[in-house]
Short mmCIF file of N, CA and C in Angstrom, two decimals:
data_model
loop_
_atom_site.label_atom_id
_atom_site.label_comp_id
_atom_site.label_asym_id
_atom_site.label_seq_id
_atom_site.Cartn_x
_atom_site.Cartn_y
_atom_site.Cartn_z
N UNK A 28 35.52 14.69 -78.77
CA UNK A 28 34.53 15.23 -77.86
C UNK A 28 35.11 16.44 -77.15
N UNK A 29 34.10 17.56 -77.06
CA UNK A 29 34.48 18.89 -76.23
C UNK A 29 34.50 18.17 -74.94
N UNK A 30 35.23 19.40 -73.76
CA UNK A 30 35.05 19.10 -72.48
C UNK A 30 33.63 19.16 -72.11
N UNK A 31 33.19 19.78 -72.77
CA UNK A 31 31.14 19.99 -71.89
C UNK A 31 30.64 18.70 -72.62
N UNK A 32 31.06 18.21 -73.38
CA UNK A 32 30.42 17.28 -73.56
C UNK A 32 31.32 15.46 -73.00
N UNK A 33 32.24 16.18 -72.73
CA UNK A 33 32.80 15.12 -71.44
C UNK A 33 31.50 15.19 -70.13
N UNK A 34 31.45 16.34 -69.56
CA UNK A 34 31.06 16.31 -68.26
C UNK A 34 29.52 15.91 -68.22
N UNK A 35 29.01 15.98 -69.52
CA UNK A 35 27.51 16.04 -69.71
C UNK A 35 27.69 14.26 -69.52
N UNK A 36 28.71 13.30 -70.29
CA UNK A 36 28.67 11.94 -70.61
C UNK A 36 29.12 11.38 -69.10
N UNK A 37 29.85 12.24 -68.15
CA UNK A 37 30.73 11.63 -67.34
C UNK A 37 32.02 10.91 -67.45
N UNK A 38 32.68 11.55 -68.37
CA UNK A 38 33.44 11.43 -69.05
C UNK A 38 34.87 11.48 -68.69
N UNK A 39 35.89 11.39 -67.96
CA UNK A 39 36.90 12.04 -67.70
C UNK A 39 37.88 11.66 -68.78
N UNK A 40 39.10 12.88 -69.61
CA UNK A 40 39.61 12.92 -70.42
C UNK A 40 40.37 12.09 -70.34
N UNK A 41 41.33 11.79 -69.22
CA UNK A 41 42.51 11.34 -69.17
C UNK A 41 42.52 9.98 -68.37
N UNK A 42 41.25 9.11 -68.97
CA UNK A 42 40.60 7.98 -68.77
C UNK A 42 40.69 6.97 -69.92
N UNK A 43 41.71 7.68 -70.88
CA UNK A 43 41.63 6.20 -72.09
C UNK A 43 42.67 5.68 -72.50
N UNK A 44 42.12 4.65 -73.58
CA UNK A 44 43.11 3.49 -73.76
C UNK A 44 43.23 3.45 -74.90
N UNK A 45 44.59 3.44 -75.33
CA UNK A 45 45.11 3.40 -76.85
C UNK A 45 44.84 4.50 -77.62
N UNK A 46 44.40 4.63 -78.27
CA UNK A 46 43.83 5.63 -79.41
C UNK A 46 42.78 6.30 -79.25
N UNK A 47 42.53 6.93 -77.87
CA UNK A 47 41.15 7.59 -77.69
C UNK A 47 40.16 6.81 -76.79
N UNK A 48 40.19 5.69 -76.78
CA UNK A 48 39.36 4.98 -76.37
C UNK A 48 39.03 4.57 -74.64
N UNK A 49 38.15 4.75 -74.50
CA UNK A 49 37.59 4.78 -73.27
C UNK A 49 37.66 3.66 -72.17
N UNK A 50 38.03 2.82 -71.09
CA UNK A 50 38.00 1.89 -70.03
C UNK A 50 36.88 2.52 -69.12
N UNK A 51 36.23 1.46 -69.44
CA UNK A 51 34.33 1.96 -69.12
C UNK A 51 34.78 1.14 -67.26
N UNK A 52 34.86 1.74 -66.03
CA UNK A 52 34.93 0.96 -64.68
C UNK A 52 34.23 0.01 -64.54
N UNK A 53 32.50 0.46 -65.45
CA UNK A 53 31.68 -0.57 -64.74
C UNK A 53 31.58 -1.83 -65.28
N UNK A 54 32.55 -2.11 -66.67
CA UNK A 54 32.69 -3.57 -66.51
C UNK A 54 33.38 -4.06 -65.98
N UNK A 55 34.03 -4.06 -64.85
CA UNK A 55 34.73 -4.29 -64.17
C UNK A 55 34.12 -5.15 -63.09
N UNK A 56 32.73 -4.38 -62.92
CA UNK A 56 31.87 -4.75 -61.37
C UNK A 56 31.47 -5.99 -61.64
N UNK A 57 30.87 -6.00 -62.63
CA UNK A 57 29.99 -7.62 -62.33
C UNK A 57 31.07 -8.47 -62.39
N UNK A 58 32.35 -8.70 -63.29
CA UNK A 58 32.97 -9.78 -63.10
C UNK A 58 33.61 -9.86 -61.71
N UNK A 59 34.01 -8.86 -61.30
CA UNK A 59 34.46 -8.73 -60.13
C UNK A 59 33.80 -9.61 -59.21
N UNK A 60 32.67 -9.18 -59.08
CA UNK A 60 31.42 -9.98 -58.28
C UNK A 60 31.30 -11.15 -58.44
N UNK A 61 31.30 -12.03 -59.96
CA UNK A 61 31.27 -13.17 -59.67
C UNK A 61 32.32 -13.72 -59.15
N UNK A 62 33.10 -13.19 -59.53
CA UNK A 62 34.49 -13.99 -59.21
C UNK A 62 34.57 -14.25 -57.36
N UNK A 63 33.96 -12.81 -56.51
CA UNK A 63 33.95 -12.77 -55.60
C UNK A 63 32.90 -14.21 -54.72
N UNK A 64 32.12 -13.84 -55.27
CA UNK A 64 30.77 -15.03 -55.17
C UNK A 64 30.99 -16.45 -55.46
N UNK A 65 32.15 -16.44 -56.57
CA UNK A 65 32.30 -17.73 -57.10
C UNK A 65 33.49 -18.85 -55.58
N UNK A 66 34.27 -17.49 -55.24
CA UNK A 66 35.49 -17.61 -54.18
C UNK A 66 34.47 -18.13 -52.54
N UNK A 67 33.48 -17.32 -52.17
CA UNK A 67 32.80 -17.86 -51.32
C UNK A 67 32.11 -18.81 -51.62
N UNK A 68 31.30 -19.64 -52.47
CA UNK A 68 30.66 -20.49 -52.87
C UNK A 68 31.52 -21.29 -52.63
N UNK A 69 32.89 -21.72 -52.63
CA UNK A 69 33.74 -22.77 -52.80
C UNK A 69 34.67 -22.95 -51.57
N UNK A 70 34.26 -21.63 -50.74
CA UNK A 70 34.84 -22.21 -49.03
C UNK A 70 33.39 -22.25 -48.63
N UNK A 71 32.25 -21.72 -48.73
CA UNK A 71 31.23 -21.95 -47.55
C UNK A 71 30.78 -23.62 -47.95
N UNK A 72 30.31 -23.81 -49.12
CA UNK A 72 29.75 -25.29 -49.33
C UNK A 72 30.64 -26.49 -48.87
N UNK A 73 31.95 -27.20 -49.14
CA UNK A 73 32.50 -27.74 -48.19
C UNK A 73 32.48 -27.55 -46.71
N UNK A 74 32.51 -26.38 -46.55
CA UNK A 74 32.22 -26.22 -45.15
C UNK A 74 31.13 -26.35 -44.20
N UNK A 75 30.37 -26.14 -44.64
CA UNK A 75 28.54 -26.46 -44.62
C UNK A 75 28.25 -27.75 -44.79
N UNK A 76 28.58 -28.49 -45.53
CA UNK A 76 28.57 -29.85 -46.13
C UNK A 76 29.44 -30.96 -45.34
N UNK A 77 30.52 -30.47 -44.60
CA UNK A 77 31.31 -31.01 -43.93
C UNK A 77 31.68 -30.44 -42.43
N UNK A 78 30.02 -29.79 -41.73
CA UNK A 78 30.25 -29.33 -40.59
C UNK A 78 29.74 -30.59 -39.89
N UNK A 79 29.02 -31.41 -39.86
CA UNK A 79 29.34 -32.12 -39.04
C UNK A 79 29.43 -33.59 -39.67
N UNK A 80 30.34 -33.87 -40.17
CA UNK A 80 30.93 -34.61 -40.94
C UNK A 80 32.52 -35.01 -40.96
N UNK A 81 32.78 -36.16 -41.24
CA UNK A 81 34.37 -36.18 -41.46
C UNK A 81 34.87 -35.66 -42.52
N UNK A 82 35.78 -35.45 -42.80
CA UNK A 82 36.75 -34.28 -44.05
C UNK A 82 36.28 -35.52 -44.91
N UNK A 83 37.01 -35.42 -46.34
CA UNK A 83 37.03 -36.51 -47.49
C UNK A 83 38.12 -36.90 -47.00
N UNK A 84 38.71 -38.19 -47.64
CA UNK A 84 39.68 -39.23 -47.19
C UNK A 84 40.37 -39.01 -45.97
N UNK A 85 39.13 -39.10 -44.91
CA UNK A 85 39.99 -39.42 -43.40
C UNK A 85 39.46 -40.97 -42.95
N UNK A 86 40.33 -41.27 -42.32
CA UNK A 86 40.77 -42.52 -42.14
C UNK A 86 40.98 -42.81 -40.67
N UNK A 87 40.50 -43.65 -39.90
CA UNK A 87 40.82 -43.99 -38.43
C UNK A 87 41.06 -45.62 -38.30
N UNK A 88 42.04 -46.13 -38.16
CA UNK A 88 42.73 -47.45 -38.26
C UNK A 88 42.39 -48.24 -39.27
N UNK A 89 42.64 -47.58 -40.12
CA UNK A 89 42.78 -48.17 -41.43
C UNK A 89 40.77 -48.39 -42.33
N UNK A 90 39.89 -47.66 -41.12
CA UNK A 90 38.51 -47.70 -41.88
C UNK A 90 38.22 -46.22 -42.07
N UNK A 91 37.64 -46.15 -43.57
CA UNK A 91 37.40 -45.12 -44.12
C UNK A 91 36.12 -44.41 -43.23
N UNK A 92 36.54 -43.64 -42.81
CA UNK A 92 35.13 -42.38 -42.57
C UNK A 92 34.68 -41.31 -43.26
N UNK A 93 35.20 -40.99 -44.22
CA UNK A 93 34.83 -39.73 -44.70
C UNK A 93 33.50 -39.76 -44.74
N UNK A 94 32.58 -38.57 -44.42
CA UNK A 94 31.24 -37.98 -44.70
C UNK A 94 30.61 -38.72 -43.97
N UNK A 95 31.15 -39.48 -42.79
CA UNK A 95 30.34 -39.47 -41.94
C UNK A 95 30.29 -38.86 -40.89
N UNK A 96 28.91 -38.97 -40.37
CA UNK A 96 28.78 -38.15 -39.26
C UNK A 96 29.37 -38.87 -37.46
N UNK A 97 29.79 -37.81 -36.58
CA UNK A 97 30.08 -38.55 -35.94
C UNK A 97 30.31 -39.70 -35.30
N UNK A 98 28.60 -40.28 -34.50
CA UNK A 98 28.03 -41.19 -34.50
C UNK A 98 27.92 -42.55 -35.62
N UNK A 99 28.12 -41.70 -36.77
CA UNK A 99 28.20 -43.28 -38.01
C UNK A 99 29.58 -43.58 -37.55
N UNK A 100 30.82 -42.81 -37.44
CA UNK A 100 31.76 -43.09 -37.13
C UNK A 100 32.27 -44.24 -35.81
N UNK A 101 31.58 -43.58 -34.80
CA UNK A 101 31.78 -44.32 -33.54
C UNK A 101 31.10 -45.80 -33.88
N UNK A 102 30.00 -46.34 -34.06
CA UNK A 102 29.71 -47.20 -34.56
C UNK A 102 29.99 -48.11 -35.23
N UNK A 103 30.70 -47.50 -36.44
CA UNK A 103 31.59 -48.37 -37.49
C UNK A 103 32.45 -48.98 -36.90
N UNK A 104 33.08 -47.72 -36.01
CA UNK A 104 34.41 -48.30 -35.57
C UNK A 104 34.37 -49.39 -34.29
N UNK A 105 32.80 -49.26 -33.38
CA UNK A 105 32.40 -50.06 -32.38
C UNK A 105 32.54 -51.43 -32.75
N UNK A 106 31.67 -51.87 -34.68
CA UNK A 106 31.84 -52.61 -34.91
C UNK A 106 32.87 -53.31 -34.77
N UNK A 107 34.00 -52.79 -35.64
CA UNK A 107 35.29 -53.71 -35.74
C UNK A 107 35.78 -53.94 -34.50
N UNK A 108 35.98 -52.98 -33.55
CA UNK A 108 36.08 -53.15 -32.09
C UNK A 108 35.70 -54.34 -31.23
N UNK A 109 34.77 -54.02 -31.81
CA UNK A 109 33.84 -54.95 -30.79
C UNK A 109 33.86 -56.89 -30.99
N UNK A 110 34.46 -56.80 -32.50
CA UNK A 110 34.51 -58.46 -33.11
C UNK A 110 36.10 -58.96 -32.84
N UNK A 111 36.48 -58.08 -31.30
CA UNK A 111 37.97 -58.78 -31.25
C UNK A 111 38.20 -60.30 -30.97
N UNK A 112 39.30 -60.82 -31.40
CA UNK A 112 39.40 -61.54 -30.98
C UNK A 112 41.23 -62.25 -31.50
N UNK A 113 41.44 -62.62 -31.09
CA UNK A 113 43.31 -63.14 -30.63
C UNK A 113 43.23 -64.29 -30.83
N UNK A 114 44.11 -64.32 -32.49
CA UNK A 114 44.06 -66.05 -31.95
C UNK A 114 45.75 -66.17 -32.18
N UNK A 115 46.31 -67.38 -31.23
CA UNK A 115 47.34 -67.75 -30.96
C UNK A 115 47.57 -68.89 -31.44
N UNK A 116 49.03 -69.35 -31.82
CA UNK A 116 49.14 -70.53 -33.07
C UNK A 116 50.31 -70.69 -32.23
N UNK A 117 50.38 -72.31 -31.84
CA UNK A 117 51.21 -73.40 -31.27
C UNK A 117 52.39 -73.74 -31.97
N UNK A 118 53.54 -73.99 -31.24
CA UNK A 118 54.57 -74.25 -32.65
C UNK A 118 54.25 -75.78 -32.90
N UNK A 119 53.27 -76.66 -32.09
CA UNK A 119 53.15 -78.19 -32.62
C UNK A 119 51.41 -77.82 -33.30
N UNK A 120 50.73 -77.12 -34.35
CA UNK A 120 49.83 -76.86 -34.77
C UNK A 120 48.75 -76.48 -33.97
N UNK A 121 49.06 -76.41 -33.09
CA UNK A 121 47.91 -75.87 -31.68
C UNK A 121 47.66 -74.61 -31.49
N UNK A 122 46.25 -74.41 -31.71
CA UNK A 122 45.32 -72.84 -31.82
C UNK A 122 44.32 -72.92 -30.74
N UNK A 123 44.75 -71.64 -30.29
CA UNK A 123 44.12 -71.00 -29.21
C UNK A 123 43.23 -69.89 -29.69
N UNK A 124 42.07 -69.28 -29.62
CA UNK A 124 41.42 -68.67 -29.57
C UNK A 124 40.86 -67.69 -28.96
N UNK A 125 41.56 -66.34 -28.50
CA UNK A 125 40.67 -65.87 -27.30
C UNK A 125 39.71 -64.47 -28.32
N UNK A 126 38.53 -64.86 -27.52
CA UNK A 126 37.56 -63.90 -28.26
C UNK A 126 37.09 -62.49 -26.87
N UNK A 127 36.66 -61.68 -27.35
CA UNK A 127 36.52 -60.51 -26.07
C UNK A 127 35.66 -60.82 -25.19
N UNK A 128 34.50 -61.49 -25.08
CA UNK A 128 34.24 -62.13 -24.47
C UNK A 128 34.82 -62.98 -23.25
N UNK A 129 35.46 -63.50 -23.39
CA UNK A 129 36.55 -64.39 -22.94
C UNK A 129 37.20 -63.62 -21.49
N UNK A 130 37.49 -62.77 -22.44
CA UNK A 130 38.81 -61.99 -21.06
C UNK A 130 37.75 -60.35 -20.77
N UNK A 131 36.81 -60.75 -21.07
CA UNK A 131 36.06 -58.85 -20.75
C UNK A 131 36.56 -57.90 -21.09
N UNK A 132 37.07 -58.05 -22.20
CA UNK A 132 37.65 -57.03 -22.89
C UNK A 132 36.78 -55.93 -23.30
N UNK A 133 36.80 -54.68 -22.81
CA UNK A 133 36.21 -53.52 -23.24
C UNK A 133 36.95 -52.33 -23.64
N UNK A 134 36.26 -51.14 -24.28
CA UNK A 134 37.11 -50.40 -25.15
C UNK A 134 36.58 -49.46 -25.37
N UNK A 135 37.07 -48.41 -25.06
CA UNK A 135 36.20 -46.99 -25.05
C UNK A 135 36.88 -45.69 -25.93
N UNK A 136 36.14 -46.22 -27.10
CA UNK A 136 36.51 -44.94 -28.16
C UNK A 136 35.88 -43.43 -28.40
N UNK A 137 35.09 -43.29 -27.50
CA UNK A 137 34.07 -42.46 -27.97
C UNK A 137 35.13 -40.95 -27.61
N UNK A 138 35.00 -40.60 -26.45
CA UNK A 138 36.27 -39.87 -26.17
C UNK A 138 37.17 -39.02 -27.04
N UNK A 139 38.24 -40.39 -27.27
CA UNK A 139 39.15 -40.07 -28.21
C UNK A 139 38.76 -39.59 -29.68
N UNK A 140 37.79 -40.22 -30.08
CA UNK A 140 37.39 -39.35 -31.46
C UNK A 140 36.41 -38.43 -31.70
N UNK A 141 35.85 -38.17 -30.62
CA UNK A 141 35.26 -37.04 -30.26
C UNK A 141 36.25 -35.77 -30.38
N UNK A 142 37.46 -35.54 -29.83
CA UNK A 142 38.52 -34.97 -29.60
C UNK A 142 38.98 -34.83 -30.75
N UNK A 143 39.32 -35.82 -31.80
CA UNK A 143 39.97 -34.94 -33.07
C UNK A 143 38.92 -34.89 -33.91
N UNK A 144 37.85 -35.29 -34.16
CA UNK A 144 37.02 -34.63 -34.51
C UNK A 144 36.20 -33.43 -34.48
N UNK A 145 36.77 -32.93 -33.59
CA UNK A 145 36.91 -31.43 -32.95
C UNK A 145 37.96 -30.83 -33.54
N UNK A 146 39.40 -31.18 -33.37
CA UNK A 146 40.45 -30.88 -33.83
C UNK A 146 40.63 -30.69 -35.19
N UNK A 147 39.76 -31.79 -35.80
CA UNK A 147 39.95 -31.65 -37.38
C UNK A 147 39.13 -30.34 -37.58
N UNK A 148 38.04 -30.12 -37.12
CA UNK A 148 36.96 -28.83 -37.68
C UNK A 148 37.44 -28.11 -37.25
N UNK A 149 38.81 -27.84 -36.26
CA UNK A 149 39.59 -26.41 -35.80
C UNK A 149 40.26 -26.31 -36.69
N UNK A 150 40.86 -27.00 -37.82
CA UNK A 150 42.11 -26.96 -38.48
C UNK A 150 41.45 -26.96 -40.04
N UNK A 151 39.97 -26.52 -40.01
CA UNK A 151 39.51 -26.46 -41.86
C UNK A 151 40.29 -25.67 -42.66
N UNK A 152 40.75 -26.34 -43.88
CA UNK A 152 41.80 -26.03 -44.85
C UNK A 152 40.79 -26.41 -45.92
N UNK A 153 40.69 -25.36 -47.12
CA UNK A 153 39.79 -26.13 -47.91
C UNK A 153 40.81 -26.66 -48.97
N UNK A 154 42.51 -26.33 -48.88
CA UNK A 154 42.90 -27.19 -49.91
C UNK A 154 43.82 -28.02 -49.89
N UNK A 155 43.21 -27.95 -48.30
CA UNK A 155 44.09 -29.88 -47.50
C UNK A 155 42.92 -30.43 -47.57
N UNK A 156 41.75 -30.31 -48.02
CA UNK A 156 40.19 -30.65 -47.68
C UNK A 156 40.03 -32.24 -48.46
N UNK A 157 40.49 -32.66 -49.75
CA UNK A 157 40.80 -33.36 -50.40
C UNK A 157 41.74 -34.39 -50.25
N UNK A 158 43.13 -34.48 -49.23
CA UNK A 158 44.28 -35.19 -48.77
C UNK A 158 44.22 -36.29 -48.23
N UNK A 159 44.67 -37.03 -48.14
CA UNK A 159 44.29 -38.25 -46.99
C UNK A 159 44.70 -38.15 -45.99
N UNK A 160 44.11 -38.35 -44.59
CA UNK A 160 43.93 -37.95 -43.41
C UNK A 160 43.93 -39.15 -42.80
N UNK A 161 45.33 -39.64 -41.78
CA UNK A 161 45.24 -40.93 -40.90
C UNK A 161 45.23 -40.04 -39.71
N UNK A 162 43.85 -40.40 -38.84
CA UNK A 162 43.71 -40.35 -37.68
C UNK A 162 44.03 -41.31 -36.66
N UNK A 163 44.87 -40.98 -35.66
CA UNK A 163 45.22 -41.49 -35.08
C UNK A 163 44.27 -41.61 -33.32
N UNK A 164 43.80 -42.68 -32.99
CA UNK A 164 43.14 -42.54 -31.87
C UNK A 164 44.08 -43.68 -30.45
N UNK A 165 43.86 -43.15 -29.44
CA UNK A 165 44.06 -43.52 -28.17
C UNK A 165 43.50 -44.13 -27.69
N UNK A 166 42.57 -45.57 -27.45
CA UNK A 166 41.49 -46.07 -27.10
C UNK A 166 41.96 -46.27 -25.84
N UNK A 167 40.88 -45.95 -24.70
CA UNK A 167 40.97 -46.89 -23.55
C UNK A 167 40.57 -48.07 -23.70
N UNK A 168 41.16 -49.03 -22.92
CA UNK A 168 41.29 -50.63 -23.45
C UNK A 168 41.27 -50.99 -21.55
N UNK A 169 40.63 -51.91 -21.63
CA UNK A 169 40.26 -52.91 -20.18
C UNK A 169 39.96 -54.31 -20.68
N UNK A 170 40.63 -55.12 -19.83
CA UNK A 170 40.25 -56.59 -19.99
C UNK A 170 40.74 -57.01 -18.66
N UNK A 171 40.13 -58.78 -18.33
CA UNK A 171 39.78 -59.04 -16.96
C UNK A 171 41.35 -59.78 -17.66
N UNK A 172 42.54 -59.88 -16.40
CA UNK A 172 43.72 -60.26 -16.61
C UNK A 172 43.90 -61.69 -15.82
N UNK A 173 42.87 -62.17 -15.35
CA UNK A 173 43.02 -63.45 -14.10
C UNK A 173 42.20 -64.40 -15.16
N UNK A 174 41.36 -63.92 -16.58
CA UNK A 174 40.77 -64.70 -17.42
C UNK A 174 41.77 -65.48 -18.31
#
């Protein structure tokens, strides 16, 4: 090809590869793009999906929460909380029983996992996002001590 018929094609001479041959830029763009698109698609959707949600395999005393939402959380965990109960074994076969009831035992988690559940959505990693996660909580704890 003449130079006028470079400039007519858009052509620049000293634009090729191997043996004459031309590296066209614009295939370059679209893959570029997906690739770009493909890179946000894969931090926004976990993130979106897990804004108000627990990460995947997080864990708070040993009960699984992942993907739940706060509130399912507090709950779950109210449950187990809430079915305390102590039982004490005699060295002559004698069992004692104390249930929460008993001693007014109360217990206030909400607080505390409110707080790293905050903490965890400050600290989004999308490729710690997958890990197992032991949360550790602080419960306030009250019981009547004259029971």
């Amino acid at each position: 090809m003449s130079l006028e018929e470079n400039r007519l094609y858009d052509i620049e001479p000293d634009k090729t590869y191997g043996k004459g041959k031309r590296i066209n830029p614009k295939l370059f763009i679209i893959p570029g793009i997906l690739i770009v698109a493909a890179i946000l698609v894969a931090i926004l959707v976990p993130r979106i999906y897990y804004s108000g949600r627990w990460y995947a395999n997080t864990y708070i005393a040993d009960t699984n929460v992942s993907g739940m939402t706060l509130n399912q959380s507090k709950i779950a965990l109210h449950k187990i909380y809430n079915n305390y109960k102590l039982e004490v074994k005699g060295k002559t076969d004698g069992r004692l029983t104390v249930r929460r009831d008993d001693i007014d035992y109360i217990i206030n988690i909400d607080e505390t996992i409110k707080e790293e559940f905050e903490r965890q959505h400050a600290n989004f990693s999308l490729l710690g996002l997958f890990e197992k996660k032991d949360v550790s909580i602080n419960p306030i704890v009250s019981y009547d001590k004259d029971k």
